[in-house]
Short mmCIF file of C-alpha atoms and ligand atoms in Angstrom, two decimals:
data_model
loop_
_atom_site.label_atom_id
_atom_site.label_comp_id
_atom_site.label_asym_id
_atom_site.label_seq_id
_atom_site.Cartn_x
_atom_site.Cartn_y
_atom_site.Cartn_z
CA UNK A 153 -5.89 19.84 -40.80
CA UNK A 154 -2.42 18.07 -42.37
CA UNK A 155 -0.18 18.58 -39.23
CA UNK A 156 -1.74 16.78 -36.75
CA UNK A 157 -1.91 19.51 -33.98
CA UNK A 158 1.34 18.60 -31.00
CA UNK A 159 -0.50 18.79 -27.32
CA UNK A 160 -0.41 22.30 -25.88
CA UNK A 161 1.31 22.59 -22.59
CA UNK A 162 -1.51 24.10 -20.64
CA UNK A 163 -0.69 27.16 -17.84
CA UNK A 164 -2.66 27.51 -14.47
CA UNK A 165 -3.09 30.37 -12.42
CA UNK A 166 -5.20 30.38 -8.86
CA UNK A 167 -7.81 33.63 -9.10
CA UNK A 168 -5.61 35.94 -8.40
CA UNK A 169 -3.40 35.39 -10.56
CA UNK A 170 -0.61 33.12 -8.12
CA UNK A 171 1.07 30.07 -9.51
CA UNK A 172 -0.37 26.74 -7.68
CA UNK A 173 2.73 25.74 -4.44
CA UNK A 174 3.51 22.13 -4.11
CA UNK A 175 6.39 23.18 -1.37
CA UNK A 176 7.90 20.97 1.44
CA UNK A 177 8.57 23.86 3.12
CA UNK A 178 8.32 26.90 4.07
CA UNK A 179 5.19 26.22 1.82
CA UNK A 180 1.97 27.82 -0.06
CA UNK A 181 0.12 29.52 3.53
CA UNK A 182 -3.84 30.30 2.86
CA UNK A 183 -3.74 33.75 0.15
CA UNK A 184 -7.04 36.13 2.65
CA UNK A 185 -4.03 35.91 5.03
CA UNK A 186 -1.06 37.55 2.65
CA UNK A 187 -3.65 39.71 1.83
CA UNK A 188 -4.83 40.65 5.56
CA UNK A 189 -0.74 40.84 6.91
CA UNK A 190 -0.65 42.93 3.90
CA UNK A 191 -3.88 45.59 4.33
CA UNK A 192 -3.06 45.84 8.32
CA UNK A 193 1.38 46.00 8.01
CA UNK A 194 2.15 49.90 7.88
CA UNK A 195 -0.64 50.30 10.54
CA UNK A 196 -1.90 47.71 12.71
CA UNK A 197 -5.70 49.26 13.64
CA UNK A 198 -4.83 52.60 15.75
CA UNK A 199 -1.41 51.92 16.33
CA UNK A 200 -0.14 54.13 13.73
CA UNK A 201 2.84 51.75 13.45
CA UNK A 202 2.82 48.17 12.25
CA UNK A 203 3.18 44.64 14.71
CA UNK A 204 6.40 44.50 13.60
CA UNK A 205 7.76 47.37 15.44
CA UNK A 206 5.83 48.14 18.53
CA UNK A 207 6.66 45.84 22.58
CA UNK A 208 6.44 42.36 22.15
CA UNK A 209 4.54 42.59 26.07
CA UNK A 210 2.19 45.71 24.67
CA UNK A 211 -2.16 45.05 24.62
CA UNK A 212 -1.83 44.94 21.07
CA UNK A 213 0.39 41.61 21.43
CA UNK A 214 -0.35 39.79 23.88
CA UNK A 215 -3.63 40.06 22.68
CA UNK A 216 -2.57 38.59 19.10
CA UNK A 217 -0.08 36.17 21.68
CA UNK A 218 -3.57 34.38 24.17
CA UNK A 219 -5.71 34.56 21.11
CA UNK A 220 -3.57 32.12 18.29
CA UNK A 221 -2.75 30.18 22.08
CA UNK A 222 -6.38 30.39 22.52
CA UNK A 223 -7.65 29.02 18.93
CA UNK A 224 -4.41 26.29 19.05
CA UNK A 225 -6.09 24.93 21.90
CA UNK A 226 -9.96 25.20 20.62
CA UNK A 227 -9.09 23.67 18.09
CA UNK A 228 -7.34 20.41 19.39
CA UNK A 229 -9.59 19.59 22.21
CA UNK A 230 -7.27 21.69 24.67
CA UNK A 231 -7.49 21.54 27.99
CA UNK A 232 -6.46 23.20 30.84
CA UNK A 233 -3.64 21.18 31.85
CA UNK A 234 -1.82 21.43 28.17
CA UNK A 235 0.73 24.51 27.36
CA UNK A 236 1.31 26.02 24.23
CA UNK A 237 4.37 27.54 23.97
CA UNK A 238 5.90 29.16 21.43
CA UNK A 239 9.62 29.17 20.28
CA UNK A 240 12.60 29.27 17.73
CA UNK A 241 15.00 27.60 17.14
CA UNK A 242 12.79 24.83 14.00
CA UNK A 243 11.65 21.09 15.31
CA UNK A 244 15.59 20.38 14.63
CA UNK A 245 16.22 22.24 18.16
CA UNK A 246 12.60 19.80 19.31
CA UNK A 247 15.23 17.37 19.13
CA UNK A 248 17.74 18.10 21.59
CA UNK A 249 15.62 20.10 23.87
CA UNK A 250 12.71 17.25 24.43
CA UNK A 251 15.62 14.52 26.04
CA UNK A 252 17.51 17.26 28.02
CA UNK A 253 13.81 17.78 29.18
CA UNK A 254 12.59 14.25 29.41
CA UNK A 255 15.32 11.58 29.53
CA UNK A 256 16.29 11.25 32.47
CA UNK A 257 20.02 10.57 33.63
CA UNK A 258 19.13 6.82 34.99
CA UNK A 259 16.23 6.17 32.70
CA UNK A 260 15.69 5.56 28.89
CA UNK A 261 13.56 6.79 25.74
CA UNK A 262 12.14 5.01 23.05
CA UNK A 263 12.11 7.07 19.33
CA UNK A 264 10.23 5.07 16.19
CA UNK A 265 12.44 5.41 13.01
CA UNK A 266 9.66 5.64 10.09
CA UNK A 267 12.13 8.41 8.48
CA UNK A 268 15.36 10.96 8.63
CA UNK A 269 13.70 14.06 10.66
CA UNK A 270 13.28 10.92 13.46
CA UNK A 271 16.78 9.71 12.89
CA UNK A 272 17.59 13.08 13.56
CA UNK A 273 15.89 13.19 16.35
CA UNK A 274 16.91 10.02 17.75
CA UNK A 275 20.47 10.83 17.26
CA UNK A 276 20.37 13.98 19.61
CA UNK A 277 18.48 12.47 21.99
CA UNK A 278 21.22 8.84 21.80
CA UNK A 279 23.74 12.74 21.75
CA UNK A 280 22.48 12.46 26.01
CA UNK A 281 20.46 9.28 27.25
CA UNK A 282 20.17 6.43 27.10
CA UNK A 283 17.50 6.40 23.82
CA UNK A 284 16.40 2.51 22.02
CA UNK A 285 14.70 1.97 18.50
CA UNK A 286 12.02 0.29 19.52
CA UNK A 287 11.46 0.39 15.04
CA UNK A 288 12.86 1.64 12.06
CA UNK A 289 11.09 0.90 8.75
CA UNK A 290 14.44 1.92 6.84
CA UNK A 291 15.85 -1.59 6.09
CA UNK A 292 13.07 -0.73 3.28
CA UNK A 293 14.25 3.00 2.61
CA UNK A 294 11.62 4.57 5.26
CA UNK A 295 9.23 3.67 2.56
CA UNK A 296 6.54 2.33 5.42
CA UNK A 297 4.82 2.24 8.84
CA UNK A 298 6.02 -0.55 11.12
CA UNK A 299 3.68 -2.26 12.06
CA UNK A 300 2.90 -2.01 15.70
CA UNK A 301 2.53 -5.77 16.82
CA UNK A 302 6.81 -6.07 15.80
CA UNK A 303 7.19 -2.69 18.19
CA UNK A 304 9.95 -3.04 20.81
CA UNK A 305 8.50 -0.59 23.62
CA UNK A 306 10.15 -0.16 26.88
CA UNK A 307 6.84 0.00 29.55
CA UNK A 308 9.16 1.44 32.26
CA UNK A 309 10.18 4.71 29.35
CA UNK A 310 10.31 8.15 29.63
CA UNK A 311 9.08 8.52 26.45
CA UNK A 312 7.08 7.07 22.98
CA UNK A 313 8.77 9.61 20.29
CA UNK A 314 7.28 9.84 17.23
CA UNK A 315 7.08 11.77 14.27
CA UNK A 316 3.03 11.60 12.47
CA UNK A 317 4.10 12.69 8.59
CA UNK A 318 7.39 11.97 7.03
CA UNK A 319 7.93 14.87 5.08
CA UNK A 320 10.51 13.56 2.88
CA UNK A 321 9.18 9.53 1.91
CA UNK A 322 6.01 10.35 2.23
CA UNK A 323 4.48 8.18 4.80
CA UNK A 324 1.86 9.01 7.23
CA UNK A 325 1.27 6.86 10.27
CA UNK A 326 -2.60 5.84 9.43
CA UNK A 327 -3.12 5.97 13.28
CA UNK A 328 -1.85 7.40 16.37
CA UNK A 329 0.50 5.24 17.78
CA UNK A 330 0.08 3.49 21.77
CA UNK A 331 1.68 2.69 23.94
CA UNK A 332 1.58 2.57 27.80
CA UNK A 333 4.21 5.85 28.35
CA UNK A 334 3.57 9.11 27.54
CA UNK A 335 4.12 9.94 23.91
CA UNK A 336 6.13 12.72 21.67
CA UNK A 337 5.39 13.47 18.62
CA UNK A 338 6.88 16.09 15.61
CA UNK A 339 4.07 16.41 14.17
CA UNK A 340 5.95 19.37 11.60
CA UNK A 341 4.73 17.77 9.15
CA UNK A 342 1.10 17.00 9.96
CA UNK A 343 -0.61 19.16 12.28
CA UNK A 344 -3.85 20.21 12.35
CA UNK A 345 -4.59 18.48 9.13
CA UNK A 346 -6.62 16.37 11.22
CA UNK A 347 -7.89 15.47 14.32
CA UNK A 348 -5.89 13.64 17.22
CA UNK A 349 -6.71 12.13 20.40
CA UNK A 350 -4.96 14.46 23.28
CA UNK A 351 -4.90 12.17 25.78
CA UNK A 352 -2.38 9.94 24.89
CA UNK A 353 0.80 12.60 24.50
CA UNK A 354 3.04 14.34 26.66
CA UNK A 355 4.74 16.62 24.19
CA UNK A 356 4.01 17.74 20.24
CA UNK A 357 6.17 19.88 18.02
CA UNK A 358 6.01 20.69 15.16
CA UNK A 359 7.60 23.97 13.13
CA UNK A 360 5.19 26.42 11.88
CA UNK A 361 6.74 26.62 8.57
CA UNK A 362 4.34 23.13 6.90
CA UNK A 363 1.08 23.42 7.56
CA UNK A 364 1.10 26.54 10.45
CA UNK A 365 2.28 29.68 9.59
CA UNK A 366 5.87 31.19 7.57
CA UNK A 367 9.10 29.76 9.14
CA UNK A 368 11.15 31.01 13.06
CA UNK A 369 8.00 29.81 15.14
CA UNK A 370 7.52 26.38 16.25
CA UNK A 371 4.86 25.61 18.02
CA UNK A 372 4.84 23.65 21.35
CA UNK A 373 2.54 21.60 23.49
CA UNK A 374 3.19 20.41 27.25
CA UNK A 375 0.77 18.47 28.89
CA UNK A 376 1.51 19.24 33.04
CA UNK A 377 1.72 16.96 34.38
CA UNK A 378 4.47 15.20 31.84
CA UNK A 379 5.86 18.96 32.04
CA UNK A 380 6.61 18.65 36.43
CA UNK A 381 8.61 15.25 35.48
CA UNK A 382 11.39 16.82 33.32
CA UNK A 383 15.26 17.02 34.89
CA UNK A 384 15.94 19.88 36.65
CA UNK A 385 17.92 21.85 36.66
CA UNK A 386 18.34 23.23 32.90
CA UNK A 387 19.51 26.12 31.62
CA UNK A 388 17.03 28.39 31.59
CA UNK A 389 16.53 28.91 27.90
CA UNK A 390 16.30 25.62 26.89
CA UNK A 391 14.06 24.54 30.12
CA UNK A 392 10.35 24.35 28.75
CA UNK A 393 9.49 25.82 32.04
CA UNK A 394 10.94 28.88 31.59
CA UNK A 395 7.78 29.45 28.72
CA UNK A 396 4.99 27.91 30.24
CA UNK A 397 2.76 30.69 30.82
CA UNK A 398 4.88 33.16 30.37
CA UNK A 399 6.49 35.19 27.89
CA UNK A 400 10.12 34.98 28.70
CA UNK A 401 12.08 37.40 26.49
CA UNK A 402 10.84 38.24 23.25
CA UNK A 403 9.05 35.79 20.86
CA UNK A 404 9.22 35.59 16.79
CA UNK A 405 6.24 38.48 16.88
CA UNK A 406 5.76 38.62 12.64
CA UNK A 407 5.28 34.62 13.09
CA UNK A 408 3.07 34.43 15.79
CA UNK A 409 0.66 36.70 14.14
CA UNK A 410 0.35 35.60 11.76
CA UNK A 411 0.52 31.96 13.07
CA UNK A 412 -3.06 33.47 13.90
CA UNK A 413 -4.72 34.42 10.37
CA UNK A 414 -3.61 31.03 9.58
CA UNK A 415 -5.15 29.49 12.53
CA UNK A 416 -8.28 31.99 12.40
CA UNK A 417 -8.52 31.08 8.94
CA UNK A 418 -8.51 27.38 9.47
CA UNK A 419 -11.32 27.35 12.39
CA UNK A 420 -13.69 29.58 10.24
CA UNK A 421 -13.19 27.11 7.69
CA UNK A 422 -14.12 24.13 10.60
CA UNK A 423 -11.56 23.29 12.30
CA UNK A 424 -10.09 20.18 12.04
CA UNK A 425 -12.63 17.86 10.86
CA UNK A 426 -13.50 19.95 8.22
CA UNK A 427 -9.91 20.34 6.77
CA UNK A 428 -9.20 17.23 7.68
CA UNK A 429 -12.46 16.04 4.80
CA UNK A 430 -10.25 18.04 1.99
CA UNK A 431 -7.20 16.41 3.06
CA UNK A 432 -8.57 13.07 2.78
CA UNK A 433 -10.08 14.35 -0.42
CA UNK A 434 -7.19 16.09 -2.04
CA UNK A 435 -4.77 12.70 -1.67
CA UNK A 436 -7.53 10.76 -2.99
CA UNK A 437 -7.51 12.57 -6.38
CA UNK A 438 -3.86 12.28 -6.30
CA UNK A 439 -3.20 8.88 -5.32
CA UNK A 440 -5.70 7.11 -7.69
CA UNK A 441 -3.63 9.69 -10.34
CA UNK A 442 -0.58 7.61 -9.68
CA UNK A 443 -2.91 4.10 -9.41
CA UNK A 444 -4.43 4.63 -12.73
CA UNK A 445 -1.15 4.12 -15.00
CA UNK A 446 1.88 2.27 -14.64
CA UNK A 447 3.57 5.72 -15.24
CA UNK A 448 3.81 7.08 -12.23
CA UNK A 449 4.44 5.45 -9.15
CA UNK A 450 3.81 5.74 -5.15
CA UNK A 451 7.17 4.52 -3.20
CA UNK A 452 5.20 4.79 -0.35
CA UNK A 453 3.67 1.78 0.33
CA UNK A 454 0.16 1.73 0.05
CA UNK A 455 -0.81 1.26 3.78
CA UNK A 456 1.41 3.98 5.14
CA UNK A 457 0.33 6.66 2.29
CA UNK A 458 0.60 10.47 3.46
CA UNK A 459 -2.09 12.67 2.65
CA UNK A 460 0.51 16.13 3.25
CA UNK A 461 3.62 14.81 0.85
CA UNK A 462 2.95 12.23 -1.63
CA UNK A 463 5.61 11.44 -3.31
CA UNK A 464 6.40 9.50 -6.47
CA UNK A 465 8.32 8.98 -9.49
CA UNK A 466 8.31 8.48 -13.52
CA UNK A 467 10.44 5.93 -15.68
CA UNK A 468 13.10 7.21 -15.80
CA UNK A 469 15.42 10.61 -14.11
CA UNK A 470 15.01 11.93 -17.13
CA UNK A 471 11.34 13.10 -17.47
CA UNK A 472 11.35 13.28 -13.59
CA UNK A 473 12.90 16.03 -14.41
CA UNK A 474 11.64 17.48 -17.58
CA UNK A 475 8.31 16.98 -14.75
CA UNK A 476 9.46 18.86 -12.53
CA UNK A 477 10.89 22.01 -15.41
CA UNK A 478 7.26 21.32 -17.64
CA UNK A 479 4.83 22.08 -13.86
CA UNK A 480 6.71 25.00 -13.99
CA UNK A 481 6.49 26.19 -16.91
CA UNK A 482 2.60 25.45 -16.01
CA UNK A 483 3.04 26.99 -12.93
CA UNK A 484 3.11 24.04 -10.67
CA UNK A 485 6.15 24.32 -8.64
CA UNK A 486 7.68 22.66 -5.13
CA UNK A 487 7.59 19.04 -7.31
CA UNK A 488 10.95 17.95 -6.89
CA UNK A 489 11.42 15.37 -4.85
CA UNK A 490 13.84 15.75 -1.48
CA UNK A 491 17.32 16.10 -2.90
CA UNK A 492 17.70 12.80 -0.09
CA UNK A 493 15.35 10.46 -2.24
CA UNK A 494 15.19 12.02 -5.74
CA UNK A 495 11.91 11.32 -7.95
CA UNK A 496 8.95 14.06 -7.43
CA UNK A 497 6.88 15.28 -3.75
CA UNK A 498 3.80 17.12 -4.20
CA UNK A 499 3.50 18.30 -0.69
CA UNK A 500 -0.94 19.45 -0.02
CA UNK A 501 -0.77 20.72 2.96
CA UNK A 502 -3.59 22.54 4.61
CA UNK A 503 -3.10 26.24 3.35
CA UNK A 504 -2.79 24.19 -0.39
CA UNK A 505 -5.55 24.41 -2.03
CA UNK A 506 -8.19 21.76 -4.20
CA UNK A 507 -7.38 23.53 -7.26
CA UNK A 508 -3.93 23.11 -6.88
CA UNK A 509 -4.76 19.00 -7.24
CA UNK A 510 -7.09 19.30 -9.72
CA UNK A 511 -4.81 22.05 -11.81
CA UNK A 512 -1.50 19.22 -11.23
CA UNK A 513 -4.23 15.67 -11.64
CA UNK A 514 -4.07 17.70 -15.15
CA UNK A 515 -1.47 17.90 -16.08
CA UNK A 516 -0.21 14.66 -15.76
CA UNK A 517 -2.63 13.14 -17.38
CA UNK A 518 -1.10 15.67 -20.45
CA UNK A 519 2.64 15.18 -18.84
CA UNK A 520 1.79 11.00 -19.44
CA UNK A 521 -0.03 11.70 -22.56
CA UNK A 522 3.25 13.37 -23.90
CA UNK A 523 6.05 11.70 -23.02
CA UNK A 524 4.61 7.83 -21.44
C1 PLP B 1115 10.92 19.96 8.85
C2 PLP B 1115 10.58 19.66 9.02
C3 PLP B 1115 11.82 19.47 10.37
C4 PLP B 1115 12.22 20.52 10.52
O1 PLP B 1115 12.13 21.51 11.30
P1 PLP B 1115 13.36 22.60 10.97
O2 PLP B 1115 11.93 23.47 11.45
O3 PLP B 1115 14.09 23.27 9.64
O4 PLP B 1115 13.91 22.51 12.11
C5 PLP B 1115 11.53 18.50 11.40
N1 PLP B 1115 10.52 17.35 11.21
C6 PLP B 1115 9.53 17.46 10.38
C7 PLP B 1115 8.80 15.93 10.00
C8 PLP B 1115 9.78 17.91 9.07
O5 PLP B 1115 8.73 17.96 7.89
#
């Protein structure tokens, strides 16, 4: 060999030829779900038409709605005291709807500010009433979760709001907050990724497009005794009571139909204990690669690292841009960090297979060898 062999850019594809997708949201869906949708889209069962073209009061859609709700209850271990709602408006509307319903005129609510979404939730609450900052990690650019010993909790607060996983900054509560008051959780980017303790919560909400389905539906879980405390009267559509236990108006049928399939897929894997173990392995693989050399640098403090959104930087912005571009060429998409923080972000939600993380680690090795 007279010339040194140039490093070949690797190419990665799933068995079916799809690229590996690390998008933060809308995000990758389980492939078996997509294939099932494709198969039954034009003609659902014996209807002679699709599920999208019939009444949401039809027995066929009622079955999908009931199945999705039953699966959520089963996966999370929710008893009869929980309401399961499929709403619209995204997690962002929940930022407003939660305080509209639960922030009393003569009371207050506590907020843990651990990122941009938490800040937005707090802003909407302040717009309506007395919202307090119980703790914030803004002083170090949201790279950590404030230690519970520093939280200034009000035992009379109507609720304590927190964001279990900070999608943009790549941090995650490693354990669920402990408080005397009911927790309200924005779980949009780690919903159903691990087990939770439902008893601590009054309300949990999650936009589906990160970890449970396509965009267009927001899953809201409300414990009945918490629901009963809501302010009255409220505009009909924004009153959670309107949607508890019934379909008040047309739900986002296509999104719920896909969510139901994702939930069945998750149950088939073995539910939350099984997916939690898989998610632990994926995150460990990736953080181990980041930590192996100084070329890659994780941006979240080690004790707060997210198992869903892994954020990291390279020595220069130019290298980061090159990484994103070459990774895309190689079949690894969606790795650009959020526009507000830059760098790289690999979102490795439930539907992201371990092979995707293995491919990314292999690409990171290649890239460092070439440019490090
Ligand atoms: C994506 C995201 C949101 C915003 O969700 P929308 O459905 O776009 O309103 C809110 N909170 C968290 C934690 C998120 O990851």
